[in-house]
Tab-separated table of C-alpha atoms in Angstrom:
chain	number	residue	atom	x	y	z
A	1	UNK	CA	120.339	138.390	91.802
A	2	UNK	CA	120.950	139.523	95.542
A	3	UNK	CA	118.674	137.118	97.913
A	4	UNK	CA	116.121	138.928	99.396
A	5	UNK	CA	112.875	138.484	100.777
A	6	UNK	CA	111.544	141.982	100.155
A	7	UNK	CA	109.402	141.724	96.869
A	8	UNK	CA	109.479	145.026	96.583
A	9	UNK	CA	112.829	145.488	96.270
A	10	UNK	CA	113.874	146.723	93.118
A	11	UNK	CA	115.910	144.140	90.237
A	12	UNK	CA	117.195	143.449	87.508
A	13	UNK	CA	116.515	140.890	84.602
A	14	UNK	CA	119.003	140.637	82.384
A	15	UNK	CA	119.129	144.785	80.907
A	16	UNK	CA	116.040	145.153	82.688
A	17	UNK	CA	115.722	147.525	85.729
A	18	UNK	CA	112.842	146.474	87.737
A	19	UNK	CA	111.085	148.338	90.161
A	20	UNK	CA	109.782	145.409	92.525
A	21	UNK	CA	110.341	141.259	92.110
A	22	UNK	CA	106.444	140.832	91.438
A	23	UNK	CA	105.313	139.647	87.955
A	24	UNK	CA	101.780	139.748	86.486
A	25	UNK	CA	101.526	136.221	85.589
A	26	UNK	CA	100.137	135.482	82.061
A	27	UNK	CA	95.831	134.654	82.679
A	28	UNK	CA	94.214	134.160	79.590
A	29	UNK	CA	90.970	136.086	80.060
A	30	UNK	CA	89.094	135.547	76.377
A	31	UNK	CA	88.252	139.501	75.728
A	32	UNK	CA	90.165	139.300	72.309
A	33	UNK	CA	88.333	140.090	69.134
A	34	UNK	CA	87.280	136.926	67.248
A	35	UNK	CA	90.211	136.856	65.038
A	36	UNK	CA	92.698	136.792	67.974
A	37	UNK	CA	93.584	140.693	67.635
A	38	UNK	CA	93.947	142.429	71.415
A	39	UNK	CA	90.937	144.410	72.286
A	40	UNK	CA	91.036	147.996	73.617
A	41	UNK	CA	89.685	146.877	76.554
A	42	UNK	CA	92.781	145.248	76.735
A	43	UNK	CA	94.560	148.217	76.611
A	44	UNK	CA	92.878	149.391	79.645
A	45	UNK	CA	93.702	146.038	81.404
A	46	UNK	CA	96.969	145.837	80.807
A	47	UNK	CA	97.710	149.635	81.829
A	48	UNK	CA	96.062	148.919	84.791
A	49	UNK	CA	98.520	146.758	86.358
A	50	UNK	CA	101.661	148.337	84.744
A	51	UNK	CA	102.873	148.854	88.517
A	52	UNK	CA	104.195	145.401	88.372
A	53	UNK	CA	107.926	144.509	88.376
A	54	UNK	CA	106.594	142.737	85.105
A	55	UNK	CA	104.074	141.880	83.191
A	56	UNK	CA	103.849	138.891	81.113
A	57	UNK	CA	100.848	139.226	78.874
A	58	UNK	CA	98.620	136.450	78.299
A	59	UNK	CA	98.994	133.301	75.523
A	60	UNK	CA	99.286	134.286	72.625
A	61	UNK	CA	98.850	131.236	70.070
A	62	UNK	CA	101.898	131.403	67.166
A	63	UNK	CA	99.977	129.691	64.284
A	64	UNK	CA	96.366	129.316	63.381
A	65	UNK	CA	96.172	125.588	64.524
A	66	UNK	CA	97.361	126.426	68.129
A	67	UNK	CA	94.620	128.411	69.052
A	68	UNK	CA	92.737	126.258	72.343
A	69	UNK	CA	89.580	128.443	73.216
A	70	UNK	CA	87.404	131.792	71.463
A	71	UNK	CA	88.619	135.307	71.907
A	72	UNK	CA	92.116	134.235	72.786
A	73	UNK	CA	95.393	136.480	71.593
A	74	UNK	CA	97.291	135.444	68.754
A	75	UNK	CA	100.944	136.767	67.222
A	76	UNK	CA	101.277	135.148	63.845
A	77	UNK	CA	99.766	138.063	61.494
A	78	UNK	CA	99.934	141.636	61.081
A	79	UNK	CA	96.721	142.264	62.809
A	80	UNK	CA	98.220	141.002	65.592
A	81	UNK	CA	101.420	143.042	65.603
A	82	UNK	CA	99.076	146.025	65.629
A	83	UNK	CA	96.774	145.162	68.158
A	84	UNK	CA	99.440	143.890	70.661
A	85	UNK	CA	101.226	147.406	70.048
A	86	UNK	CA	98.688	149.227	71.302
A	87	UNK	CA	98.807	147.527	74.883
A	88	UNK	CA	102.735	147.933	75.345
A	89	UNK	CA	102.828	151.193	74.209
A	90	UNK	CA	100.150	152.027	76.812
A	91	UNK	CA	101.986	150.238	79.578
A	92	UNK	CA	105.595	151.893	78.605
A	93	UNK	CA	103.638	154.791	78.747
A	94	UNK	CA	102.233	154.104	82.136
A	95	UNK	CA	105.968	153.188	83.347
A	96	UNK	CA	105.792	149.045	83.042
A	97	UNK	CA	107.661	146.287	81.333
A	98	UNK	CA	106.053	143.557	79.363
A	99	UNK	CA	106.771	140.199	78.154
A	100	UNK	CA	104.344	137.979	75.943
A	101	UNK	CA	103.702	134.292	76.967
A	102	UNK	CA	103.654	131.990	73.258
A	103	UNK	CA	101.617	129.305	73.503
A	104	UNK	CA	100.089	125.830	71.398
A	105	UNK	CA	97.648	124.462	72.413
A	106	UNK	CA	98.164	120.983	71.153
A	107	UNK	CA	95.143	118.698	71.486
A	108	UNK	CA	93.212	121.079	73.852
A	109	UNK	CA	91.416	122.720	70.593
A	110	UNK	CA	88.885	122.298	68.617
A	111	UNK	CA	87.727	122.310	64.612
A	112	UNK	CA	84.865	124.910	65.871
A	113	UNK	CA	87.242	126.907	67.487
A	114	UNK	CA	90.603	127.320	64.925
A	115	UNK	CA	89.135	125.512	61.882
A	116	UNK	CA	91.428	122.947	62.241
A	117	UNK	CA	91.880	119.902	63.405
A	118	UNK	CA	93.988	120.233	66.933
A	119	UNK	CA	97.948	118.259	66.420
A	120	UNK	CA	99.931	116.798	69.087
A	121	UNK	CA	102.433	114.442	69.879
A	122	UNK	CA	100.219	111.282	69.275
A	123	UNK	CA	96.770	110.724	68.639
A	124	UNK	CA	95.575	110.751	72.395
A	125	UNK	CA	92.001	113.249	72.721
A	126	UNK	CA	91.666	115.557	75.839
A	127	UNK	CA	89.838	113.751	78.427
A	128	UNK	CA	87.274	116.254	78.668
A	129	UNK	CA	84.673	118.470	76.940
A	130	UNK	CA	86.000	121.820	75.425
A	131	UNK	CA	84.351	125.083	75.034
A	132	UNK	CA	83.796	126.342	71.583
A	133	UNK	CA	82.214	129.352	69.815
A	134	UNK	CA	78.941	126.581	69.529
A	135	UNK	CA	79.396	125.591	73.646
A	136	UNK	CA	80.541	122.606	74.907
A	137	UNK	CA	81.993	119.753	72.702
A	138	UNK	CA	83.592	116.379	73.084
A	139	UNK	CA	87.238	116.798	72.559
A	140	UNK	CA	88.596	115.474	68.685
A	141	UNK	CA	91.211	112.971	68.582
A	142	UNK	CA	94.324	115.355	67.248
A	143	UNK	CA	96.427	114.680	64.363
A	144	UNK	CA	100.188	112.912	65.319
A	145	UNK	CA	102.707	115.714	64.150
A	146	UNK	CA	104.951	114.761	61.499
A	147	UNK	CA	108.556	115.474	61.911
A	148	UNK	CA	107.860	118.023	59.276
A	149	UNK	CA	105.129	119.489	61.439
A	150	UNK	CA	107.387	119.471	64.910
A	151	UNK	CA	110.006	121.486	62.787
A	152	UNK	CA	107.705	123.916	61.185
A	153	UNK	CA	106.268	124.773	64.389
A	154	UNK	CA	109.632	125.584	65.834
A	155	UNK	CA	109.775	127.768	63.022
A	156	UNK	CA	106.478	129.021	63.919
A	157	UNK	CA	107.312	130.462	67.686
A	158	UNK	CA	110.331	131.478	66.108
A	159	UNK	CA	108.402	133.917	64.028
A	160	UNK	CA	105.834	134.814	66.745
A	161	UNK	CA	108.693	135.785	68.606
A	162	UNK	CA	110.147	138.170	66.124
A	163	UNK	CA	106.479	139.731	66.044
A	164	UNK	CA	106.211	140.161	69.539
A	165	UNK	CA	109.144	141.839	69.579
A	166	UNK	CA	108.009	144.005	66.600
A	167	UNK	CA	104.886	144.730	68.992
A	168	UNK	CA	106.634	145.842	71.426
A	169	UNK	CA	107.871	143.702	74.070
A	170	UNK	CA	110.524	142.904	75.781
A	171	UNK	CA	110.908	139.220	75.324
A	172	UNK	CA	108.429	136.313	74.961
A	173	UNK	CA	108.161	132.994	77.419
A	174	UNK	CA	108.159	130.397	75.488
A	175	UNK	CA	104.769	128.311	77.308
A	176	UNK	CA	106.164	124.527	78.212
A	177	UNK	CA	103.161	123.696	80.729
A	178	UNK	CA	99.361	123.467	81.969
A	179	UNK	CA	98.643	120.667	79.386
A	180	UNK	CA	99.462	122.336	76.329
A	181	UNK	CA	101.357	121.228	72.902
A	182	UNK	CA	104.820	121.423	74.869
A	183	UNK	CA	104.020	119.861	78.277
A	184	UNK	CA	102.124	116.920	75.995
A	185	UNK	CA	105.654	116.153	74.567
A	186	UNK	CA	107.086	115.991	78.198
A	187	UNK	CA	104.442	113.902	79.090
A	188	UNK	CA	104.431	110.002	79.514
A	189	UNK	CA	100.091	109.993	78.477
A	190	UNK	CA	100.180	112.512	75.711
A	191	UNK	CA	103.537	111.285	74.167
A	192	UNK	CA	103.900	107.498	73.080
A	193	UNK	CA	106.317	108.008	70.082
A	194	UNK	CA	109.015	106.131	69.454
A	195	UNK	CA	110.679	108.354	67.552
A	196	UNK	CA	113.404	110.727	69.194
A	197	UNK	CA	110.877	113.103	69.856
A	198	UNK	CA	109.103	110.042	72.269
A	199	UNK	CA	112.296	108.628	73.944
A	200	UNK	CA	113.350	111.850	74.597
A	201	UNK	CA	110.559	113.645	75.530
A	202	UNK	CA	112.279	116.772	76.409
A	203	UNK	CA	113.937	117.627	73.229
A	204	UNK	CA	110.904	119.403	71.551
A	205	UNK	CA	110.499	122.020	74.055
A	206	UNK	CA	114.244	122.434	73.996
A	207	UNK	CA	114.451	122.803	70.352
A	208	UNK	CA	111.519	125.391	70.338
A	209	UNK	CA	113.654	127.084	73.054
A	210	UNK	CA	116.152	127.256	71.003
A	211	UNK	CA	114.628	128.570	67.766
A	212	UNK	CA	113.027	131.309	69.427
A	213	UNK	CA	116.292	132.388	71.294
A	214	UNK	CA	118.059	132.172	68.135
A	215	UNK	CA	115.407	134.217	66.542
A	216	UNK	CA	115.552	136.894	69.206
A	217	UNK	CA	118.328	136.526	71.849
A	218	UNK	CA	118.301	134.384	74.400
A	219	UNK	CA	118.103	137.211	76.915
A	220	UNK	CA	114.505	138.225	75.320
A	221	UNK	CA	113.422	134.592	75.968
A	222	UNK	CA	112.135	133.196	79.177
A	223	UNK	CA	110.583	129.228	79.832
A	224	UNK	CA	107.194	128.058	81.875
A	225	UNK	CA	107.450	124.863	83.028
A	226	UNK	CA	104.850	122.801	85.698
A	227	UNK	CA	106.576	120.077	86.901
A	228	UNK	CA	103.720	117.718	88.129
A	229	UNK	CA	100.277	119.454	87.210
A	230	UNK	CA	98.112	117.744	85.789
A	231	UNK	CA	95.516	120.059	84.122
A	232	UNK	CA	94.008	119.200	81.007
A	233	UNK	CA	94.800	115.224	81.245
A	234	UNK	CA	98.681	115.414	81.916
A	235	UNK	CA	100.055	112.834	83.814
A	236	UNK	CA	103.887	113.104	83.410
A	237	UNK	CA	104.544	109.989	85.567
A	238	UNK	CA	108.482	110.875	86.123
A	239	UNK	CA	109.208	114.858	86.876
A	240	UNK	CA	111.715	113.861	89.048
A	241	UNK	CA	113.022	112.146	85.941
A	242	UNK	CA	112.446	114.586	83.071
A	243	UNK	CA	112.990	118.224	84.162
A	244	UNK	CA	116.306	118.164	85.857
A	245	UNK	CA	117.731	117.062	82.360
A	246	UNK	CA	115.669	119.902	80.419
A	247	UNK	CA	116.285	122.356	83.335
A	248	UNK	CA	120.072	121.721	82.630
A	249	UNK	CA	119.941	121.561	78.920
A	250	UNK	CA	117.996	125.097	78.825
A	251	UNK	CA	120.620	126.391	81.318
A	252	UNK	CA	123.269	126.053	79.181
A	253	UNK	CA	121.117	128.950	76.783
A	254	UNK	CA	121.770	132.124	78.785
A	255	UNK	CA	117.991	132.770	79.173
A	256	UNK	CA	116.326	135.532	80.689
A	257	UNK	CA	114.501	133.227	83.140
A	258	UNK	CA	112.547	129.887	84.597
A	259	UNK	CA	109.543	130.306	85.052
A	260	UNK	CA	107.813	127.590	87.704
A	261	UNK	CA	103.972	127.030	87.509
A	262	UNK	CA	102.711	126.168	91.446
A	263	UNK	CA	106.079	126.285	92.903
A	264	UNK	CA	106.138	124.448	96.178
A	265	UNK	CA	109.132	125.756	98.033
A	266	UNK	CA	109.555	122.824	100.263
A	267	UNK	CA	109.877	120.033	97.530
A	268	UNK	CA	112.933	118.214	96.716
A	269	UNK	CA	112.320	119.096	92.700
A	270	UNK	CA	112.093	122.958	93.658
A	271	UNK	CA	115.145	122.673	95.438
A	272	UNK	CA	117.172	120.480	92.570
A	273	UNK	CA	116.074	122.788	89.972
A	274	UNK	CA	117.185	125.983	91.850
A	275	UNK	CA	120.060	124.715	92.153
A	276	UNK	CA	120.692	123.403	88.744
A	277	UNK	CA	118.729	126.625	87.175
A	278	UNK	CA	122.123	129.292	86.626
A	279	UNK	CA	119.934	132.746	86.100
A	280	UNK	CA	116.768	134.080	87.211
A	281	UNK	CA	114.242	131.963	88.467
A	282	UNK	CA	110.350	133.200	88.669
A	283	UNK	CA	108.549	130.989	91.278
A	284	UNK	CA	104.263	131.142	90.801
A	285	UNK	CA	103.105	129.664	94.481
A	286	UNK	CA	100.063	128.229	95.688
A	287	UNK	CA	98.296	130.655	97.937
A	288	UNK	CA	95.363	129.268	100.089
A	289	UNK	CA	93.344	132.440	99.756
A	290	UNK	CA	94.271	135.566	98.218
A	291	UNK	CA	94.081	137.639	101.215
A	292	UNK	CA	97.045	139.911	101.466
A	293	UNK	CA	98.610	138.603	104.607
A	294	UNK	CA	98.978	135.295	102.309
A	295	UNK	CA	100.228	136.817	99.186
A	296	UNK	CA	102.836	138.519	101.141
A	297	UNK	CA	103.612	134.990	102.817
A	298	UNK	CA	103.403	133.172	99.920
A	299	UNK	CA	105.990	136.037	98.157
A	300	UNK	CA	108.143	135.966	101.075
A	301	UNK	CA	108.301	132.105	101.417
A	302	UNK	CA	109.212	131.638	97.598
A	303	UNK	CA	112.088	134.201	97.430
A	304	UNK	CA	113.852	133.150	100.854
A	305	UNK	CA	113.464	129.713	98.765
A	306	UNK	CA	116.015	130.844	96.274
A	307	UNK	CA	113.384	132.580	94.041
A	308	UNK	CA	114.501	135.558	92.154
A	309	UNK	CA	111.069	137.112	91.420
A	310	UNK	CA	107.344	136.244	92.523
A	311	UNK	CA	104.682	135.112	89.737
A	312	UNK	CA	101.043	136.564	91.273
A	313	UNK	CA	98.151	136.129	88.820
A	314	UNK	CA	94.525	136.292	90.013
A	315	UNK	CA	95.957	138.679	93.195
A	316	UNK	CA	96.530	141.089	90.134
A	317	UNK	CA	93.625	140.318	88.783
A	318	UNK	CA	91.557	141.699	91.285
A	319	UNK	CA	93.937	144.167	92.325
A	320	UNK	CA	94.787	146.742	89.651
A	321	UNK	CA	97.272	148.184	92.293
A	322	UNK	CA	98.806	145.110	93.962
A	323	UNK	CA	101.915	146.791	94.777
A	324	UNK	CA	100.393	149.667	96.190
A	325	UNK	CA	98.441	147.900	98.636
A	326	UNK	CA	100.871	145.404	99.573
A	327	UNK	CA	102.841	148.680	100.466
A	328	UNK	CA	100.557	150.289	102.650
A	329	UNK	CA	98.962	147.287	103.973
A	330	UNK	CA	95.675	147.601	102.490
A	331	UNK	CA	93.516	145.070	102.053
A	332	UNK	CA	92.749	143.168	98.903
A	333	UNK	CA	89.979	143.630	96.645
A	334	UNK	CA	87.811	139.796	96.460
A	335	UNK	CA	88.724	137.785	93.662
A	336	UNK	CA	84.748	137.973	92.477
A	337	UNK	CA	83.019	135.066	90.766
A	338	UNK	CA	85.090	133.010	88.478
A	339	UNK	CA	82.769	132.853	85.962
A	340	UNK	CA	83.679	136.705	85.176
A	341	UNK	CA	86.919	136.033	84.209
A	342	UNK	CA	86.100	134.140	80.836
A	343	UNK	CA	82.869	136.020	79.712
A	344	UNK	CA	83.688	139.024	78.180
A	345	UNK	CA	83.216	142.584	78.964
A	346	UNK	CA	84.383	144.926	81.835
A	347	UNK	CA	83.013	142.933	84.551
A	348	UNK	CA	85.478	140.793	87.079
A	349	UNK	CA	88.113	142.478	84.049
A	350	UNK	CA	89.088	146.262	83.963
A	351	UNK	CA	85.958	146.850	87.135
A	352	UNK	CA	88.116	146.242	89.964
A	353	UNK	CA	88.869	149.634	92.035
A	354	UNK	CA	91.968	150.450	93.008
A	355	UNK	CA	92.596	152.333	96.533
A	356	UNK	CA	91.781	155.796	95.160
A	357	UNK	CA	88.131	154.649	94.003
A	358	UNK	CA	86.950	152.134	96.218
A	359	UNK	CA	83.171	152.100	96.282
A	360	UNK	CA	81.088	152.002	99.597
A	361	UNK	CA	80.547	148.011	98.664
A	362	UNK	CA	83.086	146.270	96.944
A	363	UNK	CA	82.161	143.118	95.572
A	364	UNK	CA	82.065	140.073	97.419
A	365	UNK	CA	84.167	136.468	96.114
A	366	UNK	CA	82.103	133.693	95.305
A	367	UNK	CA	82.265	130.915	97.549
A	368	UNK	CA	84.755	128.893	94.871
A	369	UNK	CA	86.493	131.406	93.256
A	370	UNK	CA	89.657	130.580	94.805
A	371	UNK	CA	89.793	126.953	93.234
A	372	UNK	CA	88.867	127.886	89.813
A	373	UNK	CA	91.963	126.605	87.429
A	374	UNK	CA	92.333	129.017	84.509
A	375	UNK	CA	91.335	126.916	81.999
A	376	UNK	CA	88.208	126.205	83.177
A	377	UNK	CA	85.183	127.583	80.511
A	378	UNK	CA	82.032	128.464	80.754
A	379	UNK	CA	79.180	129.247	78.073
């Protein structure tokens, strides 16, 4: 892509025309039916925001075991197909682009939750409690995968990809961070095999990678990666060490993009992967408050850093016309209290005005609704 700081510029990814360089990150938001089906007041959500450059919908688990929390998005059944339809035909409609995030969960799941007992890459339990349909529980240790089970679950995205694709979308990222089943493999705590899948620690996300681009075209597929976060009990130990190889390996794929999770512009990995990383790079920054002066600084900073497009999630979440304001100049709706964002219902969901219906109070933030990490839950 041309270097730019304007993020709303118009680009392109891969066939893709895009009408500004800001993406919807994915935010899992737990208004799916019980059964993992999208919810037609997802529909509504998603249509919303379709002003984005792109949207990449929220995780969608590609197996029954994967699921992590209640009223989360699945892609491995028919239901799903259907649901999921229903929200990309009504952003087409309303003139955006999406692409669906696939994720495992791993060991952050539960037996109340999926009805099975959570796999991973050894038998190491989340650190932590973790919310069910019955509230919270103590974590179960998971089940090591078998190499059966690390090959049928390649097999597994590779299939959720074809559905999403069948849905609708565009393409799919394949989820490879945040704690889950594919940042526990890259991880030094989660992964103490000693099989190839544990002295190389990057080769299951690559393979995955590589089913689902085989699946449907590598130019459909894009990769999230979080070099260094430690949510849900990671500690990788050696990012310096592990993603520059991966990074390169995944390179050689012709994928639609790389998709950093916190990018920090100023450090030395950002900068080594960029440069390794031959096609379009989406970088997700850390924003001390989501006021708009800093979401246009934050935006600005990451794409004079050698990002190709900007990754905004809560900002959009509060802001059903981001790119509209950030146009004009307006201000931001408040991200309001964090505890609306995993609940259920309209509230802190489809509620938040945009310019043309502002009420004569808008909502005020809650005094730590700017720290909240996604995958925190609450009963």
């Amino acid at each position: 892509m041309t270097q730019t700081t304007d993020f709303l510029a118009p680009a392109r990814l891969g066939s893709l025309a895009l009408p500004n360089r800001l993406v919807m990150a994915p935010m899992t938001r737990n208004r799916a039916e019980d059964d993992g089906t999208p919810s037609p007041l997802m529909v509504t959500y998603y249509a919303q925001r379709a002003s984005a450059g792109l949207i990449i919908a929220e995780a969608a688990t590609p197996n029954a075991v994967g699921q992590t929390y209640p009223n989360i998005t699945a892609i491995h059944a028919p239901r799903h197909v259907t649901g999921w339809r229903q929200v990309t035909e009504a952003v087409r409609r309303a003139g955006g682009r999406m692409f669906l995030q696939l994720q495992h969960g791993g060991r952050v799941g539960h037996p109340a939750t999926s009805g099975h007992t959570p796999v991973a890459p050894s038998p190491v339990p989340l650190p932590e409690t973790i919310f069910t349909p019955e509230g919270h529980q103590q974590a179960v240790t998971p089940r090591e995968m078998t190499t059966d089970d690390i090959r049928s679950t390649a097999a597994d995205f590779a299939s959720a990809a074809r559905n999403a694709i069948e849905a609708g979308f565009e393409g799919v990222e394949v989820h490879s961070a945040n704690g889950h089943l594919l940042h526990q493999f890259l991880s030094a705590n989660t992964n103490r095999r000693t099989d190839a899948y544990g002295t190389e620690r990057t080769r299951f996300t690559a393979e995955v990678v590589e089913a689902v681009a085989a699946a449907i075209g590598p130019e459909r597929v894009g990769v999230r990666i979080s070099p260094g976060v430690t949510v849900n009990g990671i500690e990788e130990g050696d990012a310096e060490e592990i993603y520059p190889p991966l990074v390169e390996r995944l390179g050689t794929l012709g994928l639609a993009y790389l998709h950093i999770v916190y990018a920090d512009p100023d450090s030395r990995l950002f900068r080594r992967i960029r440069a390794q990383w031959p096609g379009t790079l989406i970088a997700n920054p850390v924003l001390k408050d989501f006021s708009a002066g800093e979401v246009r600084d934050g935006a600005e900073r990451a794409l004079a850093a050698g990002a190709d497009l900007v990754a905004l999630g809560r900002p959009f979440l509060a802001n059903p016309d981001l790119v509209a304001r950030l146009r004009t100049g307006a201000p931001l709706n408040p991200v309001r209290d964090r505890y609306l964002m995993y609940v259920g219902g309209a509230a802190g969901y489809t509620d938040y005005p945009a310019l043309d219906e502002l009420s004569e109070e808008p909502a005020q933030p809650s005094s730590d609704s700017i720290v909240a990490f996604d995958g925190e839950r609450v009963t």
